Amino acid sequence: MKRKLDENDVPALVEEIERSKEAAEKKKAGVSTFADLALDSRLLQGISKQNFQTPTPVQCKAIPLALEGRDVMARAKTGSGKTAAYLLPILHLILKRKESASTPGTSALILVPTRELAEQVTRAVDLFAAFCAKDIKALNLTGKVSDAVQRSLLSDSPDIVIATPARASANLEGSALSLENLTHLVIDESDLVLSYGYDEDLQSVAKLLPKGVQTILMSATLTSEVETLKGLFCRNPVILKLEEVEEAGAGVSQYIVKCGEDEKFLLLYVIFKLKLIKGKCIIFVGDIDRCYRTKLFLEQFGIRSCILNSELPVNTRLHVVEEFNKNVYDIIIASDEHEIMGDEDMDDTDKSTKAQDEKADGGPDAEPESEAKKPSKKKRKVVEKDKDYGVSRGIDFKNVACVLNFDLPTSSKSYTHRIGRTARAGQTGMALSFVVPAKLYRKHPPTSISSAQDDEKILAKIAKQQKKKGKDVKPYSFDVKQVEAFRYRMGDALRAVTRVAIREARTRELRQELIKSEKLKRHFEENPGDLHHLRHDGELRAAKVQSHLKHVPEYLMPEGGKKAITSDVGFVALRKATDNKRRVRMNKRGSKKPSGRKIDPLKSFRGKSKR
Ligand SMILES: Nc1ncnc2c1ncn2[C@@H]1O[C@H](COP(=O)(O)OP(=O)(O)OP(=O)(O)O)[C@@H](O)[C@H]1O
């Protein structure tokens, strides 16, 4: 029974009132530390374990509003910490609720457009809730488990369910997932979910939402798609448009090079062989064949890279990103075949659907040479591409020094998301884009790609959008004469990368990755430490090996050294000392003539497991 208050309680009450006044003042004055956000102390421990010093602007603004229970629609640039901005208040409110009531049930549904993102968000929940893991159960619905297993996991009433709209709607339909106790709904990357064709799935989620669910929409761009979702899910939301205030020199420096189709390969060779860009790099290409062409081309010069595309098994994709983030690889070649369509400030919903349809049919991005040999629809079905794949959106690639748009994307929105893979969390980075002028389009058929047809028009849109954000897209100056000296070798390497070689490499890689993914899944579940023995950047060796190409002879080097080629040598040094040790070891290994045993990750794994 409660005791009546007497005068002895007055000092404590006064102190309490003062404390809340102070908190209100702080809130008004703005938040500057995580402690100011008055989050559960266990979450603060989780935050500090991740070495987050201060909240980012979107976290400062969105967390207090979400804690008050408001609907929030926030636009903040890529890499600005939006995940924590919605996860922390939700985790806090769930913990708070659990102190008094403990009816089990799913309180939060987080919808993301891709499996990779679902995995990433689940990992973020685990990290933030590391000190209250007993009290927070999260379930990722995009994992490849049977329906029966998924049903049984859901029957455990996880507090947080993370899914793509399609997975959520399928589980709602089968009554495995219940939204009866839902209090929070998040749609992350809300500018993208509709362009993935999730319209109907989102409609079915909306129909089953109980009244009063708090909705948070997070996006990097504000488009008509976000407006549609606002209409569907929000109740008078607070709209946050985080201005892109950055310190001078911070963020992404954006450059373009106008060049011919084959010159893209020439520049690629020179850039990586002479290490004009230091640090980790993501190379975006227009389709899957292009991925293998580029990898095989670089392989000719002894440059290692790994590949990401929608055809690879999801476990491989996740592992590649994880290892890249641990600095095991320097170069990822990612095909952006499910590109984000539409421009940032236009009504693009219809356009995107049309374009997606076109693409699903092998559409405008198919390479001319492969167009003639386009397999029949039936055949194409054999290799299933993952609809939920998306590499340019949301994935938190760590410490990326450079995003290289080897093939320019076909929309300014896509460009924004791609370049957002660098300069994350307040770091700096560089984006370099190759642009094929109209007069050079289709001038070198073997290296031509149809998406480059309108490069100049797209560049104009990109430049306009970036200008609106106060950013310049500058020409990257190359001394073409100095680069010319390398053309002969580039031609040699290109000739070795035949269509047959590409096809073989693609099939072989897929087969190997499928074996690894299935065969080793259980082992790695039991021994996660062994995962690092599986490398994904081994040589494909589908093209003729020309060992002389792996070295740059003295006579090719410009007199003034690298600086004579470009004065703008990109550089973002981000490695930790410990990472260096590991890399040196790997470089040594990579520079030796590779023997089958060394480059076969399966063999190195077996070798270890026998010991
Ligand atoms: N307060 C913080 N201090 C330091 N690092 C942070 C902070 N908040 C987030 N980060 C880190 O910043 C990176 C980007 O965060 P996050 O993925 O949430 O960005 P995002 O805004 O969702 O990006 P995108 O729009 O591309 O999805 C992550 O590595 C995350 O761990």
XYZ file of C-alpha atoms and ligand atoms in Angstrom:
642
model
C 0.000 0.000 0.000
C 1.235 3.490 -0.792
C 2.295 5.718 2.091
C 0.975 9.324 2.310
C 3.538 12.024 1.575
C 4.644 14.179 4.521
C 6.911 17.227 4.857
C 10.021 15.010 5.058
C 9.487 14.131 1.454
C 9.615 17.750 0.297
C 13.423 18.000 -0.301
C 13.394 14.804 -2.368
C 10.427 16.055 -4.371
C 12.070 19.436 -4.954
C 15.201 17.645 -6.115
C 13.152 15.479 -8.469
C 11.373 18.543 -9.911
C 14.730 20.279 -10.382
C 16.087 17.226 -12.138
C 13.222 17.029 -14.574
C 13.405 20.806 -15.167
C 17.084 20.395 -15.961
C 16.319 17.506 -18.307
C 13.654 19.590 -20.065
C 16.109 22.489 -20.407
C 18.724 20.193 -21.881
C 16.208 18.852 -24.285
C 15.344 22.368 -25.366
C 18.968 23.350 -25.645
C 19.723 20.258 -27.664
C 21.323 16.957 -26.892
C 25.057 16.629 -27.029
C 25.872 13.317 -25.367
C 24.247 9.890 -25.252
C 23.750 10.380 -21.510
C 21.570 13.439 -22.305
C 19.193 11.121 -24.098
C 18.285 9.437 -20.803
C 18.447 5.978 -22.299
C 18.456 2.795 -20.244
C 21.880 2.376 -18.663
C 22.332 -1.044 -20.263
C 21.890 0.530 -23.666
C 24.426 3.210 -22.769
C 26.864 0.397 -21.999
C 26.125 -1.142 -25.401
C 26.717 2.216 -27.070
C 29.975 2.762 -25.297
C 31.170 -0.744 -26.160
C 30.833 0.274 -29.804
C 32.981 3.335 -29.124
C 30.292 5.796 -30.146
C 31.359 9.040 -28.463
C 28.520 11.416 -29.286
C 25.176 11.004 -31.001
C 24.979 12.050 -34.637
C 22.551 14.873 -35.579
C 19.800 12.496 -36.667
C 20.176 10.589 -33.400
C 20.036 13.833 -31.348
C 16.822 14.871 -33.047
C 14.978 11.607 -33.617
C 15.648 9.749 -30.352
C 13.905 12.225 -27.978
C 10.887 12.428 -30.300
C 10.642 8.672 -30.616
C 10.967 8.310 -26.850
C 7.952 10.619 -26.508
C 6.030 8.213 -28.715
C 5.782 10.546 -31.721
C 5.674 9.293 -35.287
C 8.849 10.392 -37.011
C 9.750 10.770 -40.648
C 13.447 11.505 -40.939
C 15.622 12.228 -43.895
C 19.332 12.147 -43.200
C 22.196 11.427 -45.488
C 23.585 7.960 -46.002
C 25.886 6.790 -43.251
C 24.573 9.305 -40.726
C 23.564 6.736 -38.103
C 19.865 6.309 -38.803
C 19.826 2.710 -37.565
C 20.708 3.702 -34.006
C 18.326 6.657 -34.270
C 15.347 4.306 -34.390
C 16.718 1.227 -32.604
C 17.805 2.922 -29.396
C 14.446 4.505 -28.492
C 12.600 1.308 -29.404
C 14.921 -0.821 -27.285
C 14.578 1.662 -24.431
C 10.778 1.624 -24.573
C 10.654 -2.167 -24.720
C 12.957 -2.449 -21.681
C 10.872 0.102 -19.813
C 7.657 -1.750 -20.574
C 9.170 -5.008 -19.454
C 9.854 -3.542 -16.005
C 6.121 -3.428 -15.298
C 4.234 -5.667 -17.704
C 5.707 -8.794 -19.152
C 3.080 -10.094 -21.577
C 5.129 -11.737 -24.292
C 4.521 -10.467 -27.788
C 6.171 -8.777 -30.725
C 6.432 -5.068 -29.953
C 8.423 -3.866 -32.924
C 8.444 -4.692 -36.611
C 11.362 -3.345 -38.618
C 10.981 -3.485 -42.379
C 13.996 -3.166 -44.661
C 14.309 -3.679 -48.421
C 17.046 -6.341 -48.532
C 18.252 -9.442 -46.713
C 21.663 -7.890 -46.230
C 20.102 -4.980 -44.416
C 17.939 -7.256 -42.306
C 21.089 -9.077 -41.218
C 22.833 -5.788 -40.497
C 19.972 -4.404 -38.416
C 19.759 -7.674 -36.458
C 23.449 -7.411 -35.712
C 22.974 -3.802 -34.573
C 20.194 -4.912 -32.182
C 22.530 -7.550 -30.734
C 25.277 -4.981 -30.212
C 23.089 -2.311 -28.599
C 21.307 -4.896 -26.455
C 24.496 -6.748 -25.514
C 24.011 -5.851 -21.831
C 20.322 -6.729 -21.726
C 20.326 -9.701 -24.078
C 18.119 -11.655 -21.668
C 15.386 -9.061 -22.002
C 15.439 -8.471 -25.735
C 14.718 -11.159 -28.271
C 15.092 -10.209 -31.921
C 14.337 -12.370 -34.932
C 15.455 -11.875 -38.501
C 12.797 -13.329 -40.789
C 14.954 -13.265 -43.902
C 17.202 -16.148 -42.832
C 17.029 -19.219 -45.018
C 15.221 -21.602 -42.688
C 12.217 -23.769 -43.336
C 8.727 -22.412 -42.728
C 8.317 -24.816 -39.835
C 11.474 -23.532 -38.128
C 10.445 -19.947 -38.739
C 7.008 -20.623 -37.323
C 8.489 -22.117 -34.185
C 10.891 -19.181 -33.771
C 7.977 -16.767 -34.124
C 5.898 -18.693 -31.628
C 8.544 -17.671 -29.090
C 7.191 -14.106 -29.422
C 10.368 -12.214 -30.226
C 10.224 -8.583 -29.071
C 11.576 -7.326 -32.371
C 11.005 -8.818 -35.789
C 13.189 -7.692 -38.682
C 12.043 -8.555 -42.189
C 11.589 -7.449 -45.734
C 7.953 -6.465 -46.395
C 7.560 -9.660 -48.432
C 8.722 -11.929 -45.586
C 6.586 -10.053 -43.062
C 3.492 -10.270 -45.221
C 4.029 -13.980 -45.979
C 4.279 -14.740 -42.267
C 1.255 -12.617 -41.473
C -0.726 -14.437 -44.107
C 0.193 -17.800 -42.644
C -0.621 -16.436 -39.156
C 2.882 -17.277 -37.945
C 3.484 -13.599 -37.151
C 1.023 -11.668 -35.040
C 0.903 -7.883 -34.843
C -1.600 -7.909 -32.007
C 0.872 -6.481 -29.471
C 2.766 -4.284 -31.892
C 3.664 -0.826 -30.642
C 6.411 0.254 -33.074
C 6.795 -0.011 -36.815
C 9.947 1.109 -38.610
C 10.422 1.316 -42.348
C 14.121 1.774 -42.967
C 15.255 2.997 -46.389
C 11.681 4.103 -46.896
C 12.634 5.862 -50.109
C 13.470 2.475 -51.589
C 11.013 -0.150 -50.399
C 8.362 0.694 -52.951
C 10.778 0.579 -55.851
C 11.468 -3.004 -54.831
C 7.911 -3.872 -55.704
C 6.783 -4.331 -52.114
C 3.597 -2.260 -52.565
C 1.153 -5.084 -51.941
C 3.136 -6.488 -49.031
C 3.134 -3.100 -47.358
C -0.596 -2.781 -47.930
C -1.192 -6.093 -46.186
C 1.002 -5.055 -43.248
C -0.894 -1.741 -43.022
C -4.239 -3.561 -42.886
C -3.195 -5.642 -39.893
C -1.611 -2.906 -37.819
C -3.351 -2.253 -34.530
C -4.414 1.356 -33.832
C -1.857 3.677 -32.274
C 1.302 1.974 -33.488
C 4.194 4.404 -33.489
C 5.708 4.622 -36.978
C 9.220 5.712 -37.865
C 10.198 6.207 -41.494
C 13.903 6.587 -42.225
C 15.330 7.572 -45.576
C 18.302 9.167 -47.254
C 16.201 11.024 -49.820
C 12.671 12.409 -49.583
C 10.705 11.198 -52.550
C 7.112 10.618 -53.513
C 7.576 7.059 -52.249
C 8.163 8.311 -48.711
C 5.051 10.477 -49.039
C 3.021 7.425 -50.063
C 4.230 5.517 -47.021
C 3.518 8.491 -44.794
C -0.093 8.431 -45.996
C -0.316 4.720 -45.359
C 1.312 4.460 -41.948
C 1.801 7.768 -40.123
C -0.307 9.856 -37.767
C 0.781 13.451 -38.005
C 4.503 12.664 -37.960
C 7.280 15.048 -37.017
C 9.262 15.569 -40.189
C 13.005 15.848 -39.728
C 15.111 17.019 -42.626
C 18.640 16.904 -41.426
C 20.678 19.486 -43.269
C 23.931 18.138 -44.512
C 26.100 20.342 -42.349
C 29.637 19.138 -42.579
C 32.951 20.517 -41.592
C 34.991 21.912 -44.458
C 36.620 19.085 -46.366
C 34.515 16.413 -44.724
C 32.237 14.019 -46.546
C 32.593 12.667 -50.040
C 34.746 14.414 -52.640
C 33.122 13.704 -55.960
C 34.988 13.428 -59.241
C 34.206 12.349 -62.771
C 36.355 11.317 -65.700
C 34.918 11.528 -69.208
C 36.372 8.661 -71.189
C 35.765 6.133 -73.929
C 34.364 2.693 -73.197
C 37.704 0.866 -73.366
C 39.427 3.706 -71.545
C 37.447 2.784 -68.467
C 39.515 -0.399 -68.358
C 42.695 1.511 -69.052
C 42.072 3.876 -66.171
C 41.077 1.026 -63.888
C 44.348 -0.727 -64.594
C 46.431 2.386 -64.030
C 44.548 3.409 -60.897
C 44.959 0.068 -59.155
C 48.315 -1.023 -60.482
C 49.923 2.269 -59.551
C 47.851 2.495 -56.374
C 46.559 5.966 -57.215
C 43.710 5.316 -54.829
C 44.751 4.051 -51.462
C 42.477 2.230 -49.093
C 39.429 0.105 -49.684
C 37.341 0.527 -52.790
C 33.932 -0.559 -54.068
C 33.707 -0.723 -57.847
C 30.111 -0.525 -59.094
C 29.354 -2.125 -62.437
C 26.122 -2.409 -64.402
C 25.512 -6.160 -64.537
C 26.755 -9.551 -63.388
C 28.822 -10.402 -66.491
C 30.516 -7.064 -66.103
C 31.491 -8.090 -62.563
C 33.380 -11.089 -63.887
C 34.848 -9.210 -66.837
C 36.264 -6.616 -64.469
C 37.541 -9.190 -61.984
C 39.209 -11.274 -64.706
C 40.704 -8.131 -66.208
C 42.225 -7.052 -62.899
C 43.399 -10.607 -62.303
C 45.545 -10.310 -65.439
C 47.577 -7.716 -63.588
C 47.726 -9.666 -60.335
C 45.161 -7.417 -58.679
C 42.859 -9.348 -56.353
C 39.243 -8.480 -55.882
C 36.046 -10.122 -54.776
C 32.580 -10.020 -56.191
C 29.082 -9.226 -54.992
C 26.007 -9.898 -57.062
C 22.449 -11.128 -56.684
C 23.267 -14.559 -58.077
C 25.610 -15.487 -55.230
C 24.149 -17.304 -52.230
C 23.101 -14.951 -49.468
C 25.608 -16.477 -47.015
C 28.441 -15.703 -49.399
C 27.235 -12.137 -49.827
C 27.022 -11.560 -46.111
C 30.421 -13.129 -45.559
C 32.054 -11.006 -48.278
C 30.733 -7.806 -46.679
C 31.768 -8.972 -43.214
C 35.309 -9.781 -44.338
C 35.586 -6.540 -46.304
C 34.618 -4.720 -43.134
C 37.373 -6.557 -41.284
C 39.819 -5.293 -43.921
C 40.489 -8.729 -45.402
C 39.831 -7.443 -48.940
C 40.652 -4.149 -50.584
C 38.443 -4.270 -53.648
C 34.845 -5.381 -54.059
C 33.306 -5.393 -57.512
C 29.569 -5.057 -57.026
C 27.002 -5.318 -59.728
C 24.139 -2.951 -59.164
C 21.669 -4.863 -61.254
C 18.693 -3.992 -59.060
C 19.490 -0.366 -59.397
C 17.445 2.268 -57.655
C 15.462 4.021 -60.315
C 14.171 7.553 -60.426
C 15.566 10.892 -59.502
C 15.563 12.368 -56.100
C 12.842 14.945 -56.459
C 10.418 13.620 -58.996
C 7.435 11.387 -58.977
C 9.196 8.216 -59.854
C 6.999 5.417 -58.623
C 5.579 4.568 -62.017
C 8.887 5.011 -63.725
C 10.628 2.737 -61.305
C 8.079 -0.017 -61.666
C 8.389 0.182 -65.423
C 12.135 0.154 -65.269
C 12.180 -2.764 -62.854
C 9.945 -4.675 -65.218
C 12.246 -3.868 -68.087
C 15.216 -5.040 -66.097
C 13.545 -8.243 -65.053
C 13.216 -8.942 -68.752
C 16.905 -8.512 -69.302
C 16.100 -4.885 -70.182
C 18.116 -1.914 -71.274
C 21.142 -2.718 -69.163
C 22.004 -5.918 -70.958
C 25.408 -5.763 -72.590
C 25.216 -5.559 -76.378
C 27.453 -8.543 -76.903
C 25.378 -10.634 -74.545
C 22.143 -9.324 -76.014
C 22.539 -11.461 -79.101
C 23.079 -14.495 -76.932
C 20.362 -13.672 -74.448
C 19.171 -17.016 -73.105
C 15.516 -17.877 -73.352
C 13.304 -16.964 -70.393
C 13.191 -20.605 -69.422
C 16.960 -20.842 -69.321
C 17.352 -17.631 -67.463
C 15.220 -19.034 -64.705
C 17.841 -21.675 -63.968
C 20.051 -19.215 -62.155
C 17.786 -17.445 -59.742
C 18.735 -13.902 -58.907
C 17.777 -12.729 -55.482
C 15.060 -10.097 -55.675
C 15.931 -8.952 -52.164
C 19.541 -8.182 -53.101
C 20.731 -4.629 -53.068
C 24.267 -3.569 -52.608
C 24.072 0.179 -53.032
C 21.479 0.774 -50.369
C 21.940 0.720 -46.679
C 24.785 -1.752 -46.392
C 27.280 -0.480 -43.905
C 30.570 -1.071 -45.671
C 33.191 0.139 -43.229
C 36.109 2.414 -44.015
C 35.585 2.657 -47.749
C 38.095 5.106 -49.186
C 36.603 5.219 -52.652
C 33.428 4.374 -54.512
C 34.293 3.912 -58.156
C 31.338 4.095 -60.512
C 32.944 2.110 -63.299
C 29.533 2.171 -64.947
C 27.558 5.265 -64.081
C 24.202 4.467 -62.491
C 21.123 5.375 -64.470
C 19.515 7.645 -61.877
C 20.639 10.379 -59.531
C 18.964 8.589 -56.624
C 21.039 5.516 -57.265
C 24.158 7.697 -57.425
C 23.382 9.179 -54.003
C 22.986 5.743 -52.454
C 26.106 4.383 -54.107
C 28.382 7.206 -53.022
C 26.875 6.891 -49.550
C 28.913 3.691 -49.127
C 31.926 5.895 -48.430
C 32.420 8.728 -45.930
C 30.158 7.058 -43.394
C 29.816 8.160 -39.783
C 31.623 11.451 -40.278
C 34.612 10.010 -42.174
C 35.889 11.264 -45.499
C 35.938 9.476 -48.819
C 35.985 9.879 -52.511
C 33.642 8.967 -55.347
C 35.041 8.667 -58.837
C 32.683 8.113 -61.762
C 33.500 7.180 -65.327
C 31.237 8.935 -67.815
C 31.049 7.921 -71.475
C 30.335 10.965 -73.686
C 27.570 10.389 -76.266
C 30.029 10.669 -79.142
C 32.115 7.802 -77.727
C 29.199 5.508 -76.953
C 29.328 2.180 -78.848
C 32.727 3.044 -80.260
C 34.335 -0.028 -78.684
C 31.700 -2.782 -78.817
C 33.578 -5.404 -76.751
C 33.575 -3.136 -73.709
C 30.324 -1.309 -74.371
C 27.372 -1.449 -71.979
C 23.986 -0.107 -72.974
C 23.386 1.683 -69.683
C 26.099 4.167 -70.759
C 23.983 5.487 -73.603
C 22.747 8.466 -71.600
C 25.701 8.950 -69.286
C 25.988 12.655 -70.027
C 22.300 13.325 -69.383
C 22.479 11.396 -66.145
C 25.602 13.244 -65.131
C 23.732 16.527 -65.645
C 20.971 15.325 -63.297
C 23.502 14.117 -60.738
C 25.380 17.411 -60.837
C 22.106 19.324 -60.386
C 21.076 17.223 -57.399
C 24.484 17.479 -55.784
C 24.559 21.245 -56.327
C 21.292 21.513 -54.429
C 23.111 19.874 -51.532
C 25.975 22.316 -51.903
C 28.293 19.686 -53.398
C 30.398 19.891 -56.529
C 31.116 17.071 -58.928
C 34.550 17.976 -60.254
C 36.578 16.629 -63.175
C 39.362 14.322 -62.035
C 42.433 15.329 -63.923
C 44.412 12.579 -65.570
C 47.348 13.226 -67.792
C 46.038 11.213 -70.697
C 49.455 11.080 -72.383
C 51.021 9.384 -69.393
C 48.175 6.886 -69.197
C 48.478 6.107 -72.932
C 51.710 4.227 -72.298
C 49.677 1.534 -70.572
C 47.171 1.067 -73.402
C 48.997 -1.777 -75.099
C 48.980 -3.903 -71.947
C 45.361 -3.047 -71.295
C 44.514 -4.327 -74.777
C 46.421 -7.553 -74.119
C 44.533 -8.148 -70.912
C 41.159 -7.301 -72.427
C 41.683 -9.738 -75.257
C 42.334 -12.542 -72.790
C 39.022 -11.879 -71.057
C 36.797 -13.485 -73.633
C 33.065 -14.046 -73.409
C 33.688 -17.737 -72.881
C 36.105 -16.957 -70.047
C 33.500 -14.743 -68.427
C 30.817 -17.397 -68.720
C 33.113 -20.043 -67.286
C 34.196 -17.841 -64.430
C 30.618 -16.983 -63.588
C 29.481 -20.606 -63.554
C 32.487 -21.831 -61.639
C 32.307 -19.130 -58.999
C 28.615 -19.745 -58.478
C 29.135 -23.487 -58.153
C 31.978 -23.055 -55.677
C 30.107 -20.552 -53.587
C 27.028 -22.768 -53.487
C 29.122 -25.676 -52.269
C 30.794 -23.540 -49.639
C 27.542 -22.028 -48.560
C 25.664 -25.305 -48.111
C 28.431 -27.674 -47.094
C 30.014 -25.475 -44.526
C 26.979 -23.761 -43.088
C 26.620 -26.095 -40.133
C 30.326 -26.180 -39.413
C 30.496 -22.398 -39.286
C 27.461 -22.174 -37.087
C 29.382 -24.281 -34.592
C 32.820 -22.746 -35.229
C 32.319 -19.146 -36.306
C 36.037 -18.505 -35.833
C 36.836 -20.662 -38.851
C 34.970 -18.334 -41.182
C 38.023 -16.261 -41.925
C 39.661 -19.220 -43.678
C 37.148 -18.882 -46.466
C 38.353 -16.217 -48.843
C 36.289 -14.928 -51.715
C 38.951 -13.070 -53.654
C 40.789 -16.041 -55.127
C 41.805 -15.987 -58.772
C 39.113 -17.234 -61.123
C 41.776 -18.218 -63.659
C 39.204 -18.599 -66.378
C 41.166 -16.293 -68.683
C 44.580 -17.031 -70.209
C 47.293 -16.182 -67.664
C 49.857 -13.651 -68.868
C 52.281 -13.393 -66.015
C 54.284 -10.541 -67.610
C 51.264 -8.279 -67.123
C 51.508 -8.566 -63.375
C 54.533 -6.269 -63.234
C 54.847 -2.686 -64.369
C 58.182 -2.259 -66.160
C 60.228 0.825 -65.349
C 59.894 2.235 -68.877
C 56.131 2.521 -68.475
C 56.344 4.593 -65.346
C 55.949 8.326 -65.969
C 59.055 10.375 -65.299
C 57.463 12.371 -62.569
C 56.158 9.224 -60.848
C 52.504 8.708 -59.996
C 51.972 12.404 -59.434
C 52.627 13.000 -63.126
C 49.459 11.057 -63.937
C 47.155 12.837 -61.566
C 47.789 15.495 -59.009
C 44.640 14.467 -57.233
C 45.752 11.219 -55.706
C 42.848 10.011 -53.636
C 43.703 8.907 -50.167
C 41.844 7.826 -47.125
C 44.008 5.887 -44.719
C 41.823 4.133 -42.281
C 43.534 0.933 -41.295
C 44.358 0.143 -37.733
C 47.886 -1.013 -36.936
C 46.633 -4.522 -36.183
C 44.866 -4.716 -39.535
C 48.091 -3.842 -41.285
C 49.876 -6.846 -39.875
C 47.214 -9.096 -41.234
C 47.255 -7.440 -44.617
C 51.008 -7.599 -45.009
C 50.812 -11.317 -44.383
C 48.141 -11.672 -47.006
C 49.948 -9.537 -49.546
C 53.004 -11.684 -49.212
C 50.952 -14.721 -49.865
C 49.157 -13.065 -52.756
C 52.363 -11.953 -54.426
C 53.741 -15.491 -54.654
C 52.791 -17.504 -57.669
C 49.498 -18.881 -56.477
C 49.316 -22.600 -56.044
C 45.948 -24.332 -56.161
C 46.135 -25.145 -52.489
C 46.738 -21.609 -51.389
C 43.971 -20.010 -53.317
C 41.366 -22.626 -52.673
C 39.567 -21.508 -49.550
C 37.890 -24.857 -49.177
C 41.233 -26.593 -49.047
C 42.683 -24.180 -46.540
C 39.616 -24.709 -44.439
C 39.967 -28.492 -44.618
C 43.674 -28.274 -43.831
C 42.820 -26.442 -40.679
C 39.978 -28.670 -39.637
C 42.151 -31.784 -39.810
C 44.651 -30.457 -37.364
N 26.992 8.122 -32.836
C 27.819 7.438 -33.580
N 29.143 7.549 -33.418
C 30.006 6.840 -34.191
N 29.630 5.978 -35.165
C 28.315 5.838 -35.373
C 27.340 6.537 -34.600
N 26.121 6.168 -35.027
C 26.307 5.275 -36.017
N 27.616 5.068 -36.225
C 28.237 4.184 -37.242
O 28.035 4.833 -38.495
C 27.886 3.880 -39.536
C 26.654 4.234 -40.364
O 25.492 4.066 -39.589
P 24.117 3.560 -40.240
O 24.351 2.322 -41.039
O 23.115 3.526 -39.193
O 23.856 4.759 -41.268
P 22.572 5.066 -42.126
O 22.274 6.505 -41.946
O 21.497 4.083 -41.818
O 23.130 4.836 -43.605
P 22.311 4.385 -44.935
O 21.420 5.510 -45.333
O 23.379 4.136 -45.924
O 21.559 3.165 -44.548
C 27.798 2.524 -38.850
O 29.048 1.889 -38.973
C 27.527 2.840 -37.391
O 28.066 1.858 -36.540
